[in-house]
Coordinates of C-alpha atoms and ligand atoms in Angstrom, one line a residue:
V1 CA 98.6 -74.9 106.4
A2 CA 100.8 -77.5 104.8
G3 CA 104.5 -76.7 104.7
H4 CA 106.6 -77.3 101.7
G5 CA 107.8 -80.6 103.0
D6 CA 104.3 -82.0 103.0
R7 CA 103.9 -81.4 99.3
V8 CA 107.0 -83.3 98.2
T9 CA 105.8 -86.6 96.6
A10 CA 105.8 -89.5 99.0
P11 CA 105.6 -93.1 97.9
G12 CA 102.1 -93.8 96.9
G13 CA 101.2 -90.4 95.6
G14 CA 101.5 -86.7 96.3
A15 CA 101.1 -83.4 94.5
E16 CA 104.6 -82.6 93.1
P17 CA 105.5 -84.3 89.9
L18 CA 108.7 -86.4 90.1
A19 CA 111.5 -84.4 88.4
A20 CA 113.6 -86.6 86.1
E21 CA 116.7 -86.0 84.0
V22 CA 118.0 -88.2 81.2
I23 CA 121.6 -88.4 80.2
T24 CA 122.6 -90.1 77.0
V25 CA 126.3 -91.0 76.5
G26 CA 128.1 -91.4 73.3
N27 CA 130.3 -89.6 70.8
E28 CA 128.2 -91.0 68.0
I29 CA 125.2 -89.1 69.3
L30 CA 127.1 -85.9 69.6
S31 CA 128.4 -86.2 66.0
G32 CA 124.9 -86.8 64.7
R33 CA 125.7 -90.3 63.3
T34 CA 123.3 -91.9 65.8
V35 CA 119.9 -90.3 66.3
D36 CA 119.1 -90.2 70.0
T37 CA 116.1 -92.4 69.9
N38 CA 116.8 -93.6 73.5
F39 CA 116.0 -90.2 74.8
A40 CA 112.7 -90.1 72.9
F41 CA 111.8 -93.5 74.2
L42 CA 112.7 -92.7 77.8
A43 CA 111.0 -89.3 77.9
H44 CA 107.9 -90.9 76.7
L45 CA 108.1 -93.8 79.2
L46 CA 108.9 -91.5 82.1
E47 CA 106.1 -89.1 81.3
E48 CA 103.5 -91.8 80.7
N49 CA 104.2 -93.2 84.2
G50 CA 103.9 -89.8 85.9
A51 CA 107.4 -88.3 86.0
R52 CA 108.2 -84.9 84.5
V53 CA 111.4 -84.8 82.4
A54 CA 113.0 -81.5 83.2
Q55 CA 116.4 -81.8 81.5
H56 CA 118.2 -83.9 79.0
Q57 CA 122.0 -83.9 78.5
T58 CA 124.0 -85.7 75.9
V59 CA 127.7 -86.1 76.6
G60 CA 130.7 -87.7 74.9
D61 CA 132.6 -90.8 75.9
T62 CA 134.9 -89.3 78.5
V63 CA 135.0 -89.9 82.3
E64 CA 135.0 -86.1 83.0
A65 CA 132.0 -85.3 80.8
I66 CA 129.9 -88.2 82.2
G67 CA 130.9 -87.4 85.8
A68 CA 130.1 -83.7 85.4
A69 CA 126.7 -84.5 83.8
V70 CA 125.8 -86.8 86.7
Q71 CA 126.8 -84.1 89.3
Q72 CA 124.6 -81.5 87.5
A73 CA 121.7 -83.8 87.3
L74 CA 122.0 -84.6 91.0
S75 CA 121.8 -80.9 91.8
R76 CA 118.3 -80.7 90.3
A77 CA 116.6 -84.1 89.7
R78 CA 115.4 -86.9 92.0
L79 CA 115.4 -89.4 89.2
I80 CA 118.3 -89.7 86.7
V81 CA 118.3 -92.1 83.9
L82 CA 121.6 -92.6 82.0
T83 CA 122.1 -94.8 78.9
G84 CA 125.2 -95.9 77.0
G85 CA 128.8 -96.7 77.7
L86 CA 128.3 -100.0 79.6
G87 CA 129.9 -102.2 77.0
P88 CA 133.2 -104.1 77.2
T89 CA 135.3 -101.8 75.0
P90 CA 137.7 -99.1 76.2
D91 CA 135.4 -96.3 75.1
D92 CA 132.7 -97.6 77.5
L93 CA 133.4 -95.4 80.5
T94 CA 130.2 -95.0 82.3
R95 CA 131.0 -97.3 85.2
K96 CA 134.4 -95.6 85.8
A97 CA 132.9 -92.2 85.5
L98 CA 130.2 -93.0 88.1
A99 CA 132.7 -94.4 90.5
Q100 CA 134.9 -91.3 90.3
S101 CA 132.1 -88.8 90.3
L102 CA 130.2 -90.4 93.2
N103 CA 133.4 -91.4 95.0
R104 CA 132.3 -95.1 95.1
P105 CA 135.1 -97.4 94.2
L106 CA 134.5 -100.2 91.7
S107 CA 134.6 -103.8 92.7
L108 CA 134.0 -107.0 90.7
D109 CA 130.6 -108.5 91.4
P110 CA 131.1 -112.3 91.5
R111 CA 127.5 -113.1 90.5
I112 CA 127.6 -110.9 87.5
L113 CA 131.0 -112.3 86.5
E114 CA 129.5 -115.8 86.7
R115 CA 126.5 -114.8 84.6
L116 CA 128.8 -113.2 82.0
R117 CA 130.9 -116.4 81.8
E118 CA 127.8 -118.6 81.4
R119 CA 126.5 -116.4 78.7
W120 CA 129.8 -116.5 76.9
E121 CA 129.9 -120.3 77.0
Q122 CA 126.3 -120.7 75.9
R123 CA 127.0 -118.6 72.8
G124 CA 129.6 -121.2 71.8
G125 CA 132.4 -118.7 71.5
R126 CA 135.9 -119.3 72.7
A127 CA 136.3 -121.3 75.9
T128 CA 137.4 -118.4 78.0
M129 CA 135.8 -115.0 78.1
P130 CA 138.2 -112.1 77.0
A131 CA 139.4 -110.1 80.0
N132 CA 137.8 -107.0 78.5
N133 CA 134.4 -108.4 79.2
E134 CA 135.2 -108.7 82.9
Q135 CA 134.8 -104.9 83.3
Q136 CA 131.1 -105.4 82.7
A137 CA 131.0 -107.0 86.2
L138 CA 132.4 -103.9 87.9
V139 CA 129.9 -102.3 90.2
P140 CA 130.3 -99.0 92.1
R141 CA 130.0 -99.5 95.9
G142 CA 126.3 -99.6 97.0
A143 CA 124.9 -100.0 93.5
E144 CA 122.4 -102.7 92.7
P145 CA 122.9 -104.6 89.4
L146 CA 119.8 -104.7 87.1
E147 CA 119.3 -107.8 85.1
N148 CA 119.6 -107.5 81.3
P149 CA 117.6 -110.3 79.7
V150 CA 118.5 -109.4 76.2
G151 CA 122.2 -108.6 76.3
S152 CA 125.4 -109.0 78.3
A153 CA 125.8 -105.6 80.2
P154 CA 123.8 -105.5 83.4
G155 CA 122.3 -102.1 84.4
L156 CA 122.8 -100.4 87.7
Q157 CA 120.6 -98.7 90.2
I158 CA 122.3 -96.3 92.6
E159 CA 120.8 -94.3 95.5
V160 CA 122.6 -91.0 96.2
D161 CA 121.3 -88.6 98.9
G162 CA 117.6 -89.0 98.1
A163 CA 118.1 -89.3 94.4
T164 CA 118.0 -92.5 92.3
I165 CA 120.2 -93.1 89.3
F166 CA 119.3 -95.8 86.8
V167 CA 122.1 -96.8 84.4
L168 CA 121.2 -98.7 81.3
P169 CA 123.0 -100.0 78.2
G170 CA 122.9 -97.9 75.0
V171 CA 121.7 -100.6 72.7
P172 CA 118.1 -99.5 72.2
I173 CA 116.4 -102.9 72.5
E174 CA 118.3 -103.6 75.8
M175 CA 117.5 -100.1 77.1
E176 CA 113.8 -100.5 76.3
T177 CA 113.4 -103.9 77.8
M178 CA 115.1 -103.0 81.0
S179 CA 113.4 -99.6 81.4
R180 CA 110.0 -101.2 81.0
A181 CA 110.8 -103.8 83.6
T182 CA 112.5 -101.6 86.2
I183 CA 112.0 -97.9 85.7
A184 CA 108.3 -97.8 84.7
P185 CA 107.1 -99.6 87.9
W186 CA 109.5 -97.6 90.0
V187 CA 108.2 -94.3 88.7
R188 CA 104.5 -95.4 88.9
A189 CA 105.0 -96.3 92.6
R190 CA 106.4 -92.8 93.4
A191 CA 104.8 -90.3 91.0
A192 CA 101.8 -88.2 91.7
G193 CA 99.9 -89.9 88.9
A194 CA 100.4 -90.6 85.3
V195 CA 99.9 -87.7 82.9
E196 CA 96.8 -88.2 80.9
H197 CA 96.5 -87.0 77.3
V198 CA 93.9 -87.1 74.6
T199 CA 95.5 -86.8 71.2
V200 CA 93.4 -86.4 68.1
R201 CA 95.0 -86.4 64.6
T202 CA 93.8 -84.0 62.0
V203 CA 94.3 -83.6 58.3
G204 CA 93.3 -81.0 55.8
I205 CA 93.2 -78.0 58.1
W206 CA 95.9 -75.5 58.8
E207 CA 97.5 -75.4 62.2
S208 CA 96.5 -71.7 62.6
V209 CA 92.9 -72.3 61.6
L210 CA 92.8 -75.3 64.0
A211 CA 94.1 -73.1 66.8
E212 CA 91.6 -70.4 66.0
R213 CA 88.7 -72.9 66.2
L214 CA 89.9 -74.1 69.5
T215 CA 90.8 -70.8 71.2
D216 CA 88.0 -70.8 73.7
L217 CA 88.5 -74.5 74.5
A218 CA 90.6 -73.5 77.5
G219 CA 87.5 -71.8 79.0
H220 CA 85.6 -75.1 78.8
L221 CA 88.5 -77.1 80.1
P222 CA 90.1 -75.3 83.0
G223 CA 93.6 -76.5 83.9
H224 CA 94.0 -78.5 80.6
S225 CA 96.8 -77.6 78.3
I226 CA 96.6 -77.8 74.5
A227 CA 99.5 -78.5 72.2
F228 CA 99.5 -78.4 68.4
L229 CA 102.0 -80.9 66.9
P230 CA 102.3 -80.4 63.2
S231 CA 104.0 -82.7 60.8
I232 CA 103.9 -82.8 57.0
G233 CA 100.3 -82.8 55.9
S234 CA 98.7 -83.3 59.3
V235 CA 98.5 -81.7 62.8
D236 CA 98.0 -83.6 66.1
V237 CA 96.1 -81.8 68.9
R238 CA 97.2 -83.1 72.3
V239 CA 95.2 -82.1 75.3
T240 CA 96.8 -82.8 78.7
L241 CA 94.4 -83.4 81.5
P242 CA 95.1 -81.6 84.8
G243 CA 96.4 -83.9 87.5
V244 CA 94.6 -87.1 88.0
A245 CA 90.9 -86.8 87.5
A246 CA 88.6 -89.0 89.7
D247 CA 87.1 -90.5 86.6
V248 CA 89.7 -90.5 83.9
A249 CA 87.5 -92.1 81.3
A250 CA 84.8 -89.4 81.7
A251 CA 87.4 -86.6 81.6
R252 CA 88.8 -88.0 78.4
A253 CA 85.4 -88.4 76.9
R254 CA 84.6 -84.8 77.6
V255 CA 87.8 -83.6 75.9
R256 CA 87.1 -85.9 72.9
A257 CA 83.6 -84.7 72.5
L258 CA 84.6 -81.0 72.6
L259 CA 87.3 -81.5 70.0
L260 CA 85.0 -83.5 67.7
E261 CA 82.3 -80.8 68.0
R262 CA 84.8 -78.1 66.9
V263 CA 86.8 -79.8 64.2
G264 CA 85.2 -83.2 63.8
S265 CA 85.4 -83.5 60.0
Y266 CA 89.2 -82.9 60.1
V267 CA 89.8 -85.5 62.8
Y268 CA 90.7 -88.8 61.3
G269 CA 91.7 -90.7 64.4
E270 CA 93.1 -90.8 67.8
G271 CA 96.5 -91.7 69.3
D272 CA 98.6 -93.4 66.7
A273 CA 95.8 -94.0 64.2
T274 CA 96.8 -93.5 60.5
L275 CA 94.8 -92.2 57.6
E276 CA 95.4 -95.3 55.6
G277 CA 94.4 -97.5 58.6
V278 CA 91.2 -95.6 59.0
I279 CA 90.4 -96.0 55.3
G280 CA 91.0 -99.7 55.6
T281 CA 88.6 -100.0 58.5
L282 CA 86.0 -98.1 56.6
L283 CA 86.4 -100.3 53.5
L284 CA 86.2 -103.5 55.6
E285 CA 83.0 -102.3 57.2
R286 CA 81.6 -101.7 53.8
G287 CA 83.0 -104.8 52.3
Q288 CA 84.5 -102.8 49.5
W289 CA 87.9 -103.0 47.7
L290 CA 90.3 -100.2 46.7
A291 CA 92.5 -99.8 43.6
V292 CA 94.9 -96.9 43.1
A293 CA 96.4 -95.2 40.0
E294 CA 99.1 -92.7 40.9
S295 CA 101.4 -90.6 38.8
C296 CA 103.5 -88.0 40.6
T297 CA 103.4 -89.9 43.9
G298 CA 105.0 -92.8 42.2
G299 CA 103.7 -95.5 44.6
L300 CA 103.7 -93.5 47.8
V301 CA 100.0 -94.0 48.3
C302 CA 100.3 -97.7 47.7
G303 CA 103.3 -97.8 50.0
R304 CA 101.3 -96.4 52.9
I305 CA 98.3 -98.7 52.2
T306 CA 100.4 -101.8 52.0
A307 CA 102.1 -100.9 55.3
V308 CA 98.8 -101.4 57.0
P309 CA 98.6 -105.0 58.4
G310 CA 95.8 -106.8 56.8
S311 CA 95.5 -104.5 53.8
S312 CA 95.3 -107.5 51.5
T313 CA 91.7 -107.9 52.6
W314 CA 90.7 -104.5 51.1
F315 CA 93.4 -103.3 48.7
E316 CA 93.2 -105.0 45.3
R317 CA 96.0 -103.3 43.3
G318 CA 97.9 -100.1 42.6
V319 CA 99.6 -98.9 39.4
V320 CA 102.1 -96.2 38.8
C321 CA 101.2 -94.7 35.5
Y322 CA 103.8 -92.1 34.9
S323 CA 103.7 -91.6 31.1
N324 CA 100.6 -90.6 29.3
A325 CA 100.6 -93.9 27.4
S326 CA 100.5 -95.8 30.7
K327 CA 97.6 -93.8 32.0
T328 CA 95.7 -95.0 29.0
A329 CA 97.0 -98.6 29.0
L330 CA 96.8 -99.3 32.7
A331 CA 93.9 -97.1 33.9
G332 CA 91.9 -96.7 30.7
V333 CA 92.2 -92.9 30.6
P334 CA 91.1 -91.9 27.1
A335 CA 94.1 -90.5 25.1
E336 CA 91.8 -87.8 23.8
L337 CA 91.1 -86.6 27.4
I338 CA 94.8 -86.3 28.1
E339 CA 95.2 -84.5 24.8
R340 CA 92.5 -82.0 25.5
H341 CA 93.1 -81.2 29.2
G342 CA 96.7 -82.2 29.8
A343 CA 97.8 -85.1 32.0
V344 CA 97.7 -82.8 35.1
S345 CA 94.1 -81.9 35.2
E346 CA 90.8 -82.6 37.0
P347 CA 89.3 -84.8 34.3
V348 CA 92.4 -87.0 34.2
A349 CA 92.6 -87.4 38.0
R350 CA 88.9 -88.4 38.0
A351 CA 89.4 -90.7 35.1
L352 CA 92.4 -92.4 36.8
A353 CA 90.3 -93.1 40.0
R354 CA 87.3 -94.4 38.0
G355 CA 89.4 -96.2 35.4
I356 CA 91.6 -98.1 37.8
A357 CA 88.5 -99.2 39.8
E358 CA 86.8 -100.4 36.6
R359 CA 90.0 -102.3 35.5
A360 CA 90.5 -103.8 38.9
G361 CA 86.8 -104.6 39.4
T362 CA 86.8 -102.7 42.7
A363 CA 84.1 -100.4 44.1
V364 CA 86.6 -97.7 45.1
G365 CA 89.4 -96.0 43.4
I366 CA 92.0 -93.3 43.9
G367 CA 93.7 -91.2 41.2
V368 CA 96.7 -88.8 41.6
T369 CA 98.3 -86.6 38.9
G370 CA 100.5 -83.6 39.4
I371 CA 103.8 -81.7 39.0
A372 CA 106.2 -82.5 41.8
G373 CA 109.0 -80.3 40.4
P374 CA 111.5 -78.8 40.5
A375 CA 111.2 -78.6 36.7
G376 CA 108.1 -79.2 34.5
G377 CA 105.9 -76.3 35.7
T378 CA 104.2 -73.8 33.4
S379 CA 102.6 -70.5 34.2
D380 CA 99.1 -72.0 34.4
K381 CA 100.2 -75.2 35.9
P382 CA 103.1 -74.3 38.2
V383 CA 105.2 -76.8 40.2
G384 CA 103.0 -78.1 43.1
T385 CA 99.8 -78.3 41.0
V386 CA 98.3 -81.6 41.9
H387 CA 94.9 -83.1 41.3
V388 CA 93.7 -85.9 43.6
A389 CA 90.4 -87.8 43.0
A390 CA 88.4 -90.6 44.6
F391 CA 85.7 -92.8 43.2
A392 CA 83.2 -94.8 45.1
P393 CA 79.6 -96.0 44.8
D394 CA 78.8 -92.8 46.9
G395 CA 80.0 -90.7 44.0
E396 CA 83.2 -88.9 43.1
A397 CA 85.4 -86.4 44.9
H398 CA 88.2 -84.2 43.6
R399 CA 90.6 -81.7 45.0
L400 CA 93.0 -79.3 43.4
L401 CA 96.2 -78.8 45.4
R402 CA 98.5 -75.9 44.9
L403 CA 101.5 -77.0 47.0
S404 CA 104.9 -75.4 47.6
G405 CA 108.1 -76.9 48.9
S406 CA 110.5 -79.5 47.7
R407 CA 109.7 -82.4 45.4
A408 CA 109.7 -84.7 48.5
I409 CA 107.3 -82.5 50.4
I410 CA 105.0 -82.1 47.4
R411 CA 104.8 -85.8 46.9
E412 CA 104.2 -86.4 50.6
R413 CA 101.4 -83.9 50.9
S414 CA 99.8 -85.2 47.7
T415 CA 99.8 -88.7 49.1
I416 CA 98.0 -87.5 52.3
A417 CA 95.6 -85.3 50.4
A418 CA 94.7 -88.3 48.1
L419 CA 94.0 -90.5 51.1
D420 CA 92.0 -87.8 52.8
C421 CA 90.0 -87.1 49.6
L422 CA 88.8 -90.8 49.8
R423 CA 88.2 -90.6 53.5
R424 CA 85.9 -87.6 53.1
L425 CA 84.1 -89.2 50.3
L426 CA 83.5 -92.5 52.2
L427 CA 82.3 -90.5 55.3
G428 CA 80.0 -88.2 53.3
L429 CA 82.0 -85.1 54.4
G430 CA 82.2 -82.1 52.1
E431 CA 85.3 -80.4 50.8
S432 CA 88.2 -79.8 53.1
A433 CA 88.7 -76.1 54.2
K434 CA 92.4 -76.1 53.5
P435 CA 93.2 -74.3 50.2
D436 CA 96.8 -75.8 50.3
Ligands
ATP501 P1 127.6 -102.1 74.1 O1 127.7 -103.2 75.0 O2 127.0 -102.5 72.7 O3 128.9 -101.3 73.9 P2 126.8 -99.8 75.5 O4 126.0 -99.8 76.7 O5 128.2 -99.5 75.7 O6 126.6 -101.1 74.8 P3 126.9 -97.9 73.5 O7 128.3 -98.4 73.2 O8 126.9 -96.5 74.0 O9 126.2 -98.8 74.5 O10 126.0 -98.0 72.3 C1 125.7 -99.3 71.7 C2 124.8 -99.1 70.5 O11 123.6 -98.5 70.8 C3 125.5 -98.2 69.4 O12 125.3 -98.8 68.1 C4 124.7 -97.0 69.4 O13 124.5 -96.4 68.2 C5 123.4 -97.3 70.0 N1 123.0 -96.2 70.9 C6 123.7 -95.8 72.0 N2 123.0 -94.7 72.6 C7 121.9 -94.5 71.8 C8 120.9 -93.5 71.9 N3 120.9 -92.6 72.9 N4 119.9 -93.6 71.0 C9 120.0 -94.5 70.0 N5 120.9 -95.4 69.9 C10 121.9 -95.5 70.8
MG502 MG1 129.6 -99.5 73.7

């Protein structure tokens, strides 16, 4: 029987995931002025390469706080990644804090000093480097400097009683470049195996309905864990594969097939696919162009579409027709139709989609009209009443949304519903199940 010691991860692989802790340093993070994107990036990188992030601390710019955080992390993690506070200004205290907390005196590293001077001269600044910058060459005893190819402050790697501390600058591009170059390969060499996920993105189905349809999935996929990650208008389903399967590709295919079988029509893509990107691919395959006429979304549909690289090869034009007169002038919606049904109505949404396609000479069109609020609602058309429509050679599609929430949320959800309305039409799928 293997003792506990045998299960601890050895270089080259083992059963136990590598426990990691991230420490982000900076008063600006604590105050909320800077969003801690470094943590998100690092957590992702560590997990992808097979470490398990067990804790995250954010501390202010004081020697005491940084030192205490490092001690706590050392008590429970074997890998510690710290970012921030390596700069040349007096509020950059990470080196000093490490030196004190680990009892490793600082000394000037002549190689780093030389590199800092060279860099200073190359940049054509003053002839002599300010004394402040010299502190970036201070290294705690036993620490290895890590090269920073995109900035001045080198990083540090320190071994402490079986744990490893990586120290990186706070500037995101420097932190990202250095962690890809140093931490990722370090973790891969020691972790039990990268964590494998299959993420499918869904739209038009409630999180609860999705969860219901996938309840027995666990029975088919023993050891897998399923997470539902909702955002406005869509839900990602992420399935984590257990350990390292012998054949990762086959394991992934199995999960994918099961998900598609259950909720296929709601799945618009995988990984970081976008709805508008998927529509672009479909239109390119069909050799068809799209035009958009939007009212309450005020350009949000077109904004998403034009964010897709290469959309100029399938997107012809979009118009924002806010007033009734502009719906007639720009998208050819008969004034009489608006008069009879109101601007926020199914016939007008359909006429917008068809009309803009005719005006633009495209095969495909999208129309959106609705009441985003907070004012402008009536008893039969309350705030959140939105009609989206799509037009294509395949036919037409329409959906009435009854949304709630702020103006921003209503506009966002309407944008996604309009894109999904077209996606479903192009794929020959029926109405979405979500009542909204
Ligand atoms: P510098 O040499 O620029 O002083 P540094 O290593 O001392 O680098 P900080 O001073 O802590 O890093 O931060 C530099 C910049 O990076 C700041 O503008 C800060 O907003 C940003 N930054 C720092 N930490 C983070 C973080 N965790 N997430 C996102 N941005 C961050
Ligand atoms: Mg700084």
